[in-house]
CSV table of C-alpha atoms in Angstrom, one decimal:
chain,number,residue,atom,x,y,z
A,170,MET,CA,-52.7,18.1,70.2
A,171,ALA,CA,-49.3,18.3,71.8
A,172,ALA,CA,-46.3,18.8,69.5
A,173,GLY,CA,-43.8,16.0,69.4
A,174,PRO,CA,-40.2,17.0,69.4
A,175,GLY,CA,-39.3,14.4,66.9
A,176,ALA,CA,-40.8,16.4,64.0
A,177,THR,CA,-42.4,19.7,63.5
A,178,SER,CA,-46.1,19.4,64.2
A,179,ASP,CA,-49.2,21.3,63.2
A,180,ALA,CA,-48.6,23.4,66.4
A,181,CYS,CA,-45.4,24.7,64.9
A,182,HIS,CA,-47.0,25.9,61.6
A,183,ALA,CA,-49.2,28.8,60.9
A,184,ALA,CA,-52.8,28.4,62.0
A,185,ARG,CA,-55.3,28.5,59.2
A,186,ALA,CA,-59.1,29.1,59.1
A,187,GLY,CA,-61.1,28.4,56.1
A,188,GLY,CA,-58.0,28.1,54.0
A,189,GLU,CA,-56.9,31.6,54.9
A,190,GLU,CA,-53.8,32.2,57.0
A,191,VAL,CA,-54.7,34.0,60.2
A,192,GLU,CA,-52.5,36.3,62.2
A,193,ARG,CA,-50.0,34.3,64.3
A,194,VAL,CA,-49.4,35.2,67.9
A,195,LYS,CA,-46.4,33.9,69.8
A,196,PRO,CA,-47.4,31.7,72.7
A,197,PHE,CA,-45.1,33.3,75.2
A,198,THR,CA,-44.3,37.0,75.9
A,199,PRO,CA,-40.5,37.8,76.2
A,200,GLU,CA,-41.0,38.1,80.0
A,201,LYS,CA,-42.7,34.7,80.3
A,202,ALA,CA,-40.1,33.0,78.0
A,203,LYS,CA,-37.3,34.4,80.1
A,204,GLU,CA,-39.0,33.2,83.3
A,205,ILE,CA,-39.2,29.7,81.8
A,206,ILE,CA,-35.6,29.7,80.7
A,207,MET,CA,-34.3,30.9,84.1
A,208,SER,CA,-36.3,28.4,86.1
A,209,LEU,CA,-36.7,25.3,84.0
A,210,GLN,CA,-34.2,22.5,85.0
A,211,GLN,CA,-34.8,20.2,82.0
A,212,PRO,CA,-34.4,20.5,78.3
A,213,ALA,CA,-37.5,21.7,76.4
A,214,ILE,CA,-38.5,22.7,72.8
A,215,PHE,CA,-40.1,26.1,72.1
A,216,CYS,CA,-42.6,26.1,69.1
A,217,ASN,CA,-44.1,29.0,67.3
A,218,MET,CA,-41.5,31.5,68.6
A,219,VAL,CA,-39.4,32.3,65.5
A,220,PHE,CA,-41.8,32.2,62.6
A,221,ASP,CA,-41.2,35.9,61.9
A,222,TRP,CA,-37.4,35.8,62.2
A,223,PRO,CA,-35.7,36.7,58.9
A,224,ALA,CA,-33.1,34.0,59.9
A,225,GLN,CA,-35.7,31.3,59.3
A,226,HIS,CA,-34.7,31.6,55.6
A,227,TRP,CA,-31.0,31.1,56.3
A,228,THR,CA,-30.6,27.9,54.3
A,229,ALA,CA,-27.1,26.8,53.3
A,230,LYS,CA,-27.8,27.9,49.7
A,231,TYR,CA,-28.9,31.4,50.9
A,232,LEU,CA,-25.8,31.7,53.1
A,233,SER,CA,-23.6,30.7,50.2
A,234,GLY,CA,-24.8,33.9,48.5
A,235,VAL,CA,-24.4,36.1,51.5
A,236,LEU,CA,-20.9,34.8,52.1
A,237,HIS,CA,-20.1,34.6,48.4
A,238,GLY,CA,-16.4,33.8,48.0
A,239,LYS,CA,-15.6,33.9,51.8
A,240,GLN,CA,-13.6,30.9,53.0
A,241,ILE,CA,-14.5,29.4,56.3
A,242,GLN,CA,-13.0,26.4,58.1
A,243,PHE,CA,-14.7,23.0,57.9
A,244,ARG,CA,-14.0,20.1,60.2
A,245,MET,CA,-13.7,16.8,58.3
A,246,GLY,CA,-14.6,13.7,60.2
A,247,MET,CA,-14.9,10.0,59.4
A,248,LYS,CA,-18.3,8.3,59.1
A,249,SER,CA,-17.4,5.4,61.4
A,250,THR,CA,-18.9,3.3,64.2
A,251,ASP,CA,-15.8,3.3,66.5
A,252,THR,CA,-16.4,3.2,70.2
A,253,VAL,CA,-13.8,6.0,70.7
A,254,PRO,CA,-15.2,9.5,70.5
A,255,GLN,CA,-14.1,11.4,67.4
A,256,PHE,CA,-12.6,14.4,69.1
A,257,GLU,CA,-11.7,17.6,67.2
A,258,THR,CA,-8.0,16.8,67.6
A,259,THR,CA,-8.4,13.7,65.5
A,260,CYS,CA,-10.2,15.5,62.6
A,261,SER,CA,-8.8,17.2,59.5
A,262,TYR,CA,-9.5,20.8,58.6
A,263,ILE,CA,-9.9,22.6,55.3
A,264,ASP,CA,-10.8,26.2,54.3
A,265,ALA,CA,-13.6,26.3,51.7
A,266,THR,CA,-16.7,28.4,50.7
A,267,VAL,CA,-20.2,27.3,51.5
A,268,GLU,CA,-20.8,27.0,47.8
A,269,GLU,CA,-17.9,24.5,47.5
A,270,PHE,CA,-19.4,22.6,50.5
A,271,LEU,CA,-22.8,22.3,48.8
A,272,THR,CA,-21.2,21.1,45.5
A,273,TRP,CA,-19.2,18.4,47.4
A,274,ASN,CA,-22.3,17.5,49.5
A,275,CYS,CA,-24.9,17.4,46.8
A,276,ASP,CA,-23.0,16.7,43.5
A,277,HIS,CA,-20.5,13.9,44.2
A,278,SER,CA,-19.1,13.8,40.7
A,279,SER,CA,-15.9,15.6,39.5
A,280,ILE,CA,-15.2,17.3,42.8
A,281,SER,CA,-12.3,19.7,42.8
A,282,GLY,CA,-11.0,22.2,45.3
A,283,PRO,CA,-10.5,21.8,49.0
A,284,PHE,CA,-12.9,18.8,49.3
A,285,ARG,CA,-11.3,16.7,46.5
A,286,ASP,CA,-9.4,14.5,49.0
A,287,TYR,CA,-12.5,13.6,51.0
A,288,ASP,CA,-14.8,10.9,49.7
A,289,HIS,CA,-18.3,12.0,50.5
A,290,SER,CA,-19.4,8.4,51.3
A,291,LYS,CA,-16.7,8.2,54.0
A,292,PHE,CA,-16.5,11.7,55.4
A,293,TRP,CA,-18.7,14.4,56.9
A,294,ALA,CA,-18.1,18.1,57.0
A,295,TYR,CA,-18.9,20.6,59.8
A,296,ALA,CA,-18.5,24.4,59.9
A,297,ASP,CA,-19.0,24.7,63.6
A,298,TYR,CA,-18.7,27.4,66.2
A,299,LYS,CA,-18.8,30.2,63.6
A,300,TYR,CA,-19.3,33.4,65.5
A,301,PHE,CA,-21.4,36.0,63.7
A,302,VAL,CA,-19.0,38.8,64.6
A,303,SER,CA,-16.2,37.1,62.7
A,304,LEU,CA,-18.3,35.5,59.9
A,305,PHE,CA,-20.3,38.6,59.0
A,306,GLU,CA,-17.8,41.2,60.0
A,307,ASP,CA,-18.6,43.4,57.0
A,308,LYS,CA,-22.3,42.7,57.0
A,309,THR,CA,-23.4,43.7,60.5
A,310,ASP,CA,-26.9,44.5,59.4
A,311,ILE,CA,-27.6,40.8,59.2
A,312,PHE,CA,-27.3,40.5,63.0
A,313,GLN,CA,-30.8,41.8,63.2
A,314,ASP,CA,-32.1,38.7,61.4
A,315,VAL,CA,-31.9,36.8,64.8
A,316,ILE,CA,-34.1,38.2,67.5
A,317,TRP,CA,-33.3,36.6,70.9
A,318,SER,CA,-35.1,39.5,72.5
A,319,ASP,CA,-38.3,37.4,71.9
A,320,PHE,CA,-37.0,35.2,74.6
A,321,GLY,CA,-36.6,38.0,77.1
A,322,PHE,CA,-33.1,39.2,76.4
A,323,PRO,CA,-33.4,42.8,75.1
A,324,GLY,CA,-30.9,43.8,72.5
A,325,ARG,CA,-29.6,40.3,72.0
A,326,SER,CA,-29.3,39.4,68.3
A,327,GLY,CA,-27.0,37.7,65.9
A,328,GLN,CA,-24.1,39.6,67.4
A,329,GLU,CA,-24.2,37.1,70.4
A,330,SER,CA,-24.7,34.0,68.2
A,331,THR,CA,-22.9,31.3,66.4
A,332,LEU,CA,-23.7,29.5,63.2
A,333,TRP,CA,-23.4,25.7,62.4
A,334,ILE,CA,-23.5,24.2,58.9
A,335,GLY,CA,-23.1,20.4,58.6
A,336,SER,CA,-23.5,17.4,56.3
A,337,LEU,CA,-25.1,14.1,57.2
A,338,GLY,CA,-23.2,12.5,60.1
A,339,ALA,CA,-21.5,15.7,61.3
A,340,HIS,CA,-21.5,15.7,65.1
A,341,THR,CA,-20.1,17.2,68.2
A,342,PRO,CA,-18.6,14.8,70.8
A,343,CYS,CA,-20.6,14.5,74.1
A,344,HIS,CA,-19.7,17.3,76.4
A,345,LEU,CA,-21.1,19.9,78.8
A,346,ASP,CA,-20.6,23.6,78.7
A,347,SER,CA,-19.1,25.3,81.8
A,348,TYR,CA,-20.9,28.6,81.2
A,349,GLY,CA,-24.5,29.6,80.8
A,350,CYS,CA,-27.5,27.8,79.3
A,351,ASN,CA,-28.1,27.3,75.6
A,352,LEU,CA,-30.8,28.3,73.1
A,353,VAL,CA,-30.6,26.5,69.7
A,354,PHE,CA,-32.6,27.6,66.7
A,355,GLN,CA,-32.9,24.9,64.0
A,356,VAL,CA,-33.0,26.5,60.5
A,357,GLN,CA,-32.5,23.7,58.0
A,358,GLY,CA,-32.5,20.0,58.2
A,359,ARG,CA,-32.8,18.0,61.5
A,360,LYS,CA,-30.4,17.3,64.3
A,361,ARG,CA,-30.6,14.6,66.9
A,362,TRP,CA,-29.7,15.5,70.4
A,363,HIS,CA,-28.6,13.0,73.1
A,364,LEU,CA,-28.8,14.7,76.5
A,365,PHE,CA,-27.8,13.6,80.0
A,366,PRO,CA,-28.6,15.5,83.3
A,367,PRO,CA,-25.7,17.1,85.3
A,368,GLU,CA,-26.1,14.7,88.2
A,369,ASP,CA,-25.1,11.8,85.9
A,370,THR,CA,-21.7,13.4,85.3
A,371,PRO,CA,-19.8,10.5,87.1
A,372,PHE,CA,-21.4,8.0,84.6
A,373,LEU,CA,-20.1,10.1,81.6
A,374,TYR,CA,-16.5,9.7,82.7
A,375,PRO,CA,-15.5,13.4,82.3
A,376,THR,CA,-12.2,14.5,81.0
A,377,ARG,CA,-10.4,17.8,80.0
A,378,ILE,CA,-8.3,16.2,77.3
A,379,PRO,CA,-8.6,17.4,74.7
A,380,TYR,CA,-8.6,20.8,76.4
A,381,GLU,CA,-11.0,23.4,75.3
A,382,GLU,CA,-12.0,26.3,77.6
A,383,SER,CA,-15.6,25.8,78.9
A,384,SER,CA,-16.0,22.3,77.5
A,385,VAL,CA,-15.9,19.2,79.6
A,386,PHE,CA,-15.8,16.1,77.4
A,387,SER,CA,-16.9,12.6,78.0
A,388,LYS,CA,-14.6,9.7,77.3
A,389,ILE,CA,-17.5,7.8,75.9
A,390,ASN,CA,-18.9,7.6,72.4
A,391,VAL,CA,-22.5,7.8,73.6
A,392,VAL,CA,-24.0,6.4,70.4
A,393,ASN,CA,-21.7,3.4,70.4
A,394,PRO,CA,-20.4,3.0,74.0
A,395,ASP,CA,-17.7,0.6,75.2
A,396,LEU,CA,-19.6,-0.7,78.2
A,397,LYS,CA,-16.7,-3.1,79.2
A,398,ARG,CA,-14.4,-0.1,79.6
A,399,PHE,CA,-17.1,2.3,80.9
A,400,PRO,CA,-19.7,0.1,82.8
A,401,GLU,CA,-21.1,3.0,84.9
A,402,PHE,CA,-22.5,4.6,81.7
A,403,GLN,CA,-25.3,2.1,81.9
A,404,LYS,CA,-26.7,4.2,84.8
A,405,ALA,CA,-26.8,7.4,82.8
A,406,ARG,CA,-30.3,8.7,81.9
A,407,ARG,CA,-30.4,9.4,78.2
A,408,HIS,CA,-32.8,12.0,76.8
A,409,VAL,CA,-33.1,11.9,72.9
A,410,VAL,CA,-34.9,14.5,70.8
A,411,THR,CA,-34.8,15.4,67.1
A,412,LEU,CA,-34.8,19.1,66.5
A,413,SER,CA,-36.7,20.2,63.4
A,414,PRO,CA,-36.7,23.5,61.4
A,415,GLY,CA,-38.6,26.3,63.2
A,416,GLN,CA,-38.0,24.8,66.7
A,417,VAL,CA,-35.8,26.2,69.4
A,418,LEU,CA,-34.2,23.9,72.0
A,419,PHE,CA,-33.5,25.1,75.5
A,420,VAL,CA,-30.5,23.3,77.1
A,421,PRO,CA,-30.2,24.0,80.8
A,422,ARG,CA,-26.8,24.7,82.5
A,423,HIS,CA,-24.4,21.7,82.7
A,424,TRP,CA,-26.5,19.3,80.7
A,425,TRP,CA,-24.3,16.9,78.7
A,426,HIS,CA,-25.1,16.8,75.0
A,427,TYR,CA,-24.0,14.9,71.9
A,428,VAL,CA,-25.4,16.5,68.7
A,429,GLU,CA,-25.5,14.9,65.2
A,430,SER,CA,-26.9,16.0,61.8
A,431,ILE,CA,-29.3,13.4,60.4
A,432,ASP,CA,-30.2,15.2,57.1
A,433,PRO,CA,-27.9,15.9,54.1
A,434,VAL,CA,-27.6,19.6,55.1
A,435,THR,CA,-28.2,21.2,58.4
A,436,VAL,CA,-28.1,24.8,59.6
A,437,SER,CA,-28.6,26.0,63.1
A,438,ILE,CA,-28.0,29.1,65.2
A,439,ASN,CA,-27.3,29.2,68.9
A,440,SER,CA,-26.6,31.6,71.7
A,441,TRP,CA,-25.2,30.9,75.2
A,442,ILE,CA,-27.1,32.8,77.8
A,443,GLU,CA,-25.0,34.1,80.7
A,444,LEU,CA,-26.0,33.1,84.2
A,445,GLU,CA,-25.0,34.3,87.7
A,446,GLU,CA,-23.1,31.1,88.4
A,447,ASP,CA,-20.7,31.8,85.5
A,448,HIS,CA,-18.6,34.2,87.6
A,449,GLN,CA,-17.3,31.3,89.7
A,450,ALA,CA,-17.3,29.0,86.7
A,451,ARG,CA,-14.8,31.3,85.0
A,452,VAL,CA,-12.5,31.0,88.0
A,453,GLU,CA,-12.8,27.2,87.8
A,454,GLU,CA,-12.0,27.3,84.1
A,455,ALA,CA,-8.9,29.4,84.7
A,456,ILE,CA,-7.6,27.0,87.3
A,457,THR,CA,-8.2,24.1,84.9
A,458,ARG,CA,-6.4,25.9,82.1
A,459,MET,CA,-3.4,26.6,84.2
A,460,LEU,CA,-3.1,23.0,85.4
A,461,VAL,CA,-3.7,21.4,82.0
A,462,CYS,CA,-1.3,23.7,80.1
A,463,ALA,CA,1.4,23.5,82.7
A,464,LEU,CA,1.4,19.7,82.8
A,465,LYS,CA,0.9,19.0,79.1
A,466,ASN,CA,3.4,21.5,78.0
A,467,ALA,CA,5.9,20.1,80.4
A,468,GLU,CA,5.3,16.7,79.0
A,469,ASP,CA,5.8,17.7,75.3
A,470,PRO,CA,5.9,21.4,74.6
A,471,HIS,CA,6.1,20.8,70.8
A,472,ASN,CA,3.1,18.6,70.4
A,473,THR,CA,0.1,20.7,71.6
A,474,ARG,CA,-2.0,19.3,68.7
A,475,ALA,CA,-2.4,16.0,70.6
A,476,TRP,CA,-4.2,17.6,73.5
A,477,LEU,CA,-5.2,21.2,72.7
A,478,ASN,CA,-8.4,21.6,70.7
A,479,PRO,CA,-7.9,23.6,67.4
A,480,THR,CA,-10.4,26.2,68.6
A,481,GLU,CA,-8.0,27.2,71.4
A,482,VAL,CA,-5.8,29.6,69.5
A,483,GLU,CA,-4.6,31.7,72.5
A,484,GLU,CA,-1.1,31.4,73.9
A,485,THR,CA,-0.8,28.8,76.6
A,486,SER,CA,2.3,30.0,78.5
A,487,HIS,CA,2.3,30.0,82.3
A,488,GLU,CA,2.6,33.8,82.4
A,489,VAL,CA,-0.5,34.2,80.2
A,490,ASN,CA,-2.4,31.7,82.2
A,491,CYS,CA,-1.5,33.5,85.5
A,492,ARG,CA,-3.0,36.7,84.0
A,493,TYR,CA,-6.0,34.7,82.9
A,494,LEU,CA,-6.6,33.3,86.4
A,495,ASN,CA,-6.1,36.7,88.1
A,496,GLY,CA,-8.5,38.3,85.6
A,497,ALA,CA,-11.1,35.7,86.4
A,498,VAL,CA,-10.8,36.2,90.2
A,499,SER,CA,-10.8,40.0,89.9
A,500,ALA,CA,-13.9,39.8,87.7
A,501,PHE,CA,-15.6,37.6,90.3
A,502,PHE,CA,-15.1,40.2,93.0
A,503,ASP,CA,-15.8,43.2,90.8
A,504,HIS,CA,-19.2,41.7,90.0
A,505,TYR,CA,-20.2,41.0,93.5
A,506,ARG,CA,-18.9,44.3,94.9
A,507,THR,CA,-21.1,46.0,92.3
A,508,SER,CA,-24.1,44.0,93.4
A,509,LYS,CA,-23.2,44.6,97.1
A,510,VAL,CA,-23.2,40.9,97.8
A,511,VAL,CA,-19.6,40.2,98.9
A,512,GLU,CA,-19.2,42.7,101.7
A,513,ASN,CA,-22.4,42.5,103.6
A,514,GLN,CA,-24.5,39.6,102.3
A,515,ALA,CA,-23.2,36.3,100.9
A,516,LEU,CA,-21.1,34.6,98.2
A,517,ARG,CA,-23.3,33.0,95.7
A,518,THR,CA,-21.9,29.5,94.9
A,519,ASN,CA,-23.8,27.5,92.4
A,520,GLY,CA,-27.3,28.6,93.4
A,521,GLU,CA,-26.7,28.7,97.2
A,522,TYR,CA,-25.8,31.8,99.3
A,523,MET,CA,-23.2,31.0,101.9
A,524,LYS,CA,-21.9,33.4,104.5
A,525,LYS,CA,-18.2,34.1,104.5
A,526,GLU,CA,-17.6,32.5,107.8
A,527,GLU,CA,-19.3,29.3,106.6
A,528,LEU,CA,-17.3,29.1,103.4
A,529,ASN,CA,-14.5,26.8,104.5
A,530,VAL,CA,-13.0,23.5,103.5
A,531,TYR,CA,-15.2,21.6,105.9
A,532,SER,CA,-18.5,22.9,104.7
A,533,LEU,CA,-17.4,22.5,101.1
A,534,MET,CA,-16.7,18.8,101.7
A,535,GLU,CA,-19.7,18.2,103.9
A,536,VAL,CA,-22.4,20.0,102.0
A,537,GLU,CA,-23.9,18.9,98.8
A,538,GLN,CA,-24.4,21.9,96.5
A,539,THR,CA,-28.0,22.9,96.6
A,540,GLY,CA,-28.2,23.8,92.9
A,541,SER,CA,-31.0,21.9,91.2
A,542,GLN,CA,-28.7,20.1,88.9
A,543,ASN,CA,-27.8,17.7,91.8
A,544,LEU,CA,-31.3,16.6,92.4
A,545,PRO,CA,-33.1,13.6,90.8
A,546,LEU,CA,-35.5,14.6,88.0
A,547,GLY,CA,-38.5,13.4,90.0
A,548,THR,CA,-38.0,16.0,92.8
A,549,VAL,CA,-40.4,18.8,92.2
A,550,LYS,CA,-41.7,21.8,94.1
A,551,GLN,CA,-45.5,22.0,94.1
A,552,GLU,CA,-46.0,25.7,93.6
A,553,ALA,CA,-46.6,27.1,90.1
A,554,ALA,CA,-48.4,25.5,87.2
A,555,SER,CA,-46.4,23.8,84.6
A,556,PRO,CA,-45.5,25.9,81.6
A,557,PHE,CA,-45.6,22.9,79.3
A,558,GLY,CA,-48.2,22.6,76.6
A,559,PRO,CA,-48.5,22.6,72.8
A,560,ASP,CA,-45.9,25.3,72.4
A,561,LEU,CA,-43.3,24.2,75.0
A,562,VAL,CA,-42.5,20.5,74.8
A,563,PRO,CA,-40.3,18.9,77.5
A,564,VAL,CA,-37.5,16.5,76.6
A,565,VAL,CA,-38.0,13.5,78.8
A,566,PRO,CA,-35.8,10.4,79.4
A,567,SER,CA,-35.7,7.8,76.7
A,568,SER,CA,-37.3,4.4,77.3
A,569,GLU,CA,-35.0,2.2,79.3
A,570,GLU,CA,-33.2,-0.4,77.2
A,571,PRO,CA,-30.7,-3.1,77.8
A,572,PRO,CA,-27.2,-1.8,77.1
A,573,SER,CA,-26.7,-4.1,74.1
A,574,GLU,CA,-29.8,-2.7,72.4
A,575,ARG,CA,-28.8,1.0,72.7
A,576,GLY,CA,-28.0,1.2,69.1
A,577,SER,CA,-31.6,1.9,68.3
A,578,ILE,CA,-32.9,4.4,70.8
A,579,PHE,CA,-36.5,5.4,70.9
A,580,GLU,CA,-37.2,9.1,70.7
A,581,ASN,CA,-39.6,11.0,72.9
A,582,ASP,CA,-42.6,12.3,71.0
A,583,GLY,CA,-43.9,14.4,73.9
A,584,LYS,CA,-47.4,12.8,73.9
A,585,ASP,CA,-47.3,11.2,77.3
A,586,PHE,CA,-45.8,14.3,78.9
A,587,VAL,CA,-48.4,16.8,77.7
A,588,GLY,CA,-51.5,14.7,77.3
A,589,LYS,CA,-53.2,16.5,80.2
A,590,ASP,CA,-53.9,20.2,80.1
A,591,ARG,CA,-51.0,22.0,82.0
A,592,GLU,CA,-50.0,19.0,84.1
A,593,HIS,CA,-47.6,20.2,86.8
A,594,PHE,CA,-43.8,19.8,86.7
A,595,GLY,CA,-42.5,22.6,89.1
A,596,LYS,CA,-38.9,23.9,89.4
A,597,LEU,CA,-36.5,21.5,90.9
A,598,HIS,CA,-35.2,22.7,94.2
A,599,CYS,CA,-33.5,21.9,97.5
A,600,THR,CA,-34.1,23.6,100.8
A,601,LYS,CA,-31.6,22.3,103.3
A,602,ARG,CA,-28.1,20.9,103.7
A,603,GLN,CA,-27.7,17.4,102.5
A,604,ARG,CA,-25.8,14.3,103.7
A,605,MET,CA,-22.0,13.9,103.7
A,606,MET,CA,-21.8,12.8,100.0
A,607,SER,CA,-24.2,13.3,97.1
A,608,LYS,CA,-25.5,10.5,95.0
A,609,SER,CA,-23.0,11.4,92.3
A,610,GLU,CA,-20.1,11.3,94.8
A,611,ASN,CA,-21.2,7.9,96.1
A,612,ALA,CA,-21.4,6.6,92.6
A,613,ALA,CA,-17.8,7.9,92.0
A,614,VAL,CA,-16.6,6.1,95.1
A,615,GLU,CA,-18.3,2.9,94.0
A,616,GLN,CA,-16.8,3.2,90.6
A,617,ILE,CA,-13.3,3.7,92.1
A,618,ALA,CA,-13.8,0.7,94.4
A,619,SER,CA,-15.0,-1.4,91.5
A,620,ASN,CA,-12.1,-0.4,89.2
A,621,SER,CA,-9.6,-1.2,92.0
A,622,ILE,CA,-10.8,-4.8,92.1
A,623,THR,CA,-11.0,-5.5,88.4
A,624,ALA,CA,-8.2,-3.3,87.0
A,625,PRO,CA,-5.0,-5.2,86.0
A,626,SER,CA,-2.0,-4.7,88.2
A,627,GLN,CA,0.1,-1.9,86.8
A,628,THR,CA,2.0,1.1,88.3
A,629,PHE,CA,2.2,3.4,85.3
A,630,VAL,CA,0.3,6.6,85.7
A,631,SER,CA,0.1,9.0,82.8
A,632,THR,CA,-0.1,12.8,82.8
A,633,ASP,CA,-3.7,12.4,81.6
A,634,ASP,CA,-4.5,10.1,84.5
A,635,LEU,CA,-3.3,12.7,86.9
A,636,LEU,CA,-5.2,15.5,85.1
A,637,ASP,CA,-8.4,13.5,85.2
A,638,CYS,CA,-8.2,13.7,88.9
A,639,LEU,CA,-6.8,17.3,89.3
A,640,VAL,CA,-9.2,19.0,87.0
A,641,ASN,CA,-12.3,16.9,87.7
A,642,PRO,CA,-15.1,19.4,87.8
A,643,ARG,CA,-15.8,18.6,91.5
A,644,VAL,CA,-12.2,19.2,92.4
A,645,THR,CA,-11.8,22.5,90.6
A,646,LYS,CA,-15.1,23.7,92.2
A,647,ILE,CA,-13.6,23.2,95.7
A,648,VAL,CA,-10.3,24.8,94.7
A,649,ALA,CA,-12.1,27.8,93.2
A,650,GLN,CA,-14.1,28.3,96.4
A,651,LEU,CA,-11.0,28.0,98.6
A,652,LEU,CA,-9.2,30.5,96.4
A,653,ILE,CA,-12.1,32.9,96.6
A,654,GLN,CA,-12.4,32.5,100.3
A,655,GLY,CA,-8.7,33.2,100.8
A,656,ARG,CA,-8.9,36.4,98.7
A,657,SER,CA,-12.1,37.6,100.5
A,658,LEU,CA,-10.8,37.3,104.1
């Protein structure tokens, strides 16, 4: 029977025969797992792939012993139902040990120490984005407890991973990651993921404020949306899945996600897998960084907390950002010179190879990028058999509901999707140049036209309003391509 992503099924447990546990075999070889990750264009859950990882025992209690006495930063947020996203700039931060976190979270009486000012019934705590190399700097042997090589990435371990420890309600605002794809191993407790495909980006109202490198945020609280202010969000296709211990979620490139802890204690480990497209994405991010920092520092150089995420600790001066941009452009060309692509072949831009003479402003504005993220989910290539089955469960769109009823969203249990043996869902693709504007661009134009009719008459334009236009992902992509073109002539 197919495994439902809402809970760990029998397929995600050890097989037993006659009461005796039999030898467990992983359903995918490293080579096959990597092939799936590099070709699949929708989220999916891997089962039975991490049962022998030492990190499967990394409960918060276990980690409190490993990190005994070590203080780490926790983000403290309010348990609220506001329609405004709870960005990291609006949260409080404390330094505490995992042991103190567990005491606050599990024993609510006579709390002392860093958590004493935070009523457990009103606040959640999240130790997020904790890179192993900083967290376990004196215990590097522990890196080997995480074995991403099982997914086809030789030598990849905890050294390239981050740790997340949260309480009930802890969450990350809806955003997309500029770089790579994501593998997430759930260790303790459950997390609910709300995911949206890249082509729905206009419906998510993207913004770069607060600024964080490689994170494009949504202005919407997707679990309690303000549909009067953001009416286009009703068109977004939500995929909801609950990730349980022992499961690994694959999040493809540029998929939006909002993640919340739904158990008293959650622990997860993730690793971002580098992709070929990241080389241009880093140039786009450097352009974004320069524009955001220049305009926001000019507005108020002494109040960076209002717009700069606390995770951004590097200097934001124009000189530093110039070096950052030049470094990204140089790295782009170094990579492609090494791979002998720039000089005699083509520049890879988001999954499409374009000859230098074709890379100009006209083709950029006329051609829809052929990366699969711009295609409707129903478009498939009838070539290879689907990899889905009891050990790889796809995350499919949630049932359609009226906007007013989105507070209780049905979760996909995977049954309909894998009811037939190896039913086909090939890799999304595109084989030719498309029309003048993509669906997402048309949607954006319709949104602008609609806003121009209904918006109140006012002339005030804020710095953030300007930045929303200047550093829109579609704009920075074009600017990066023009910049690369100019440097390669």
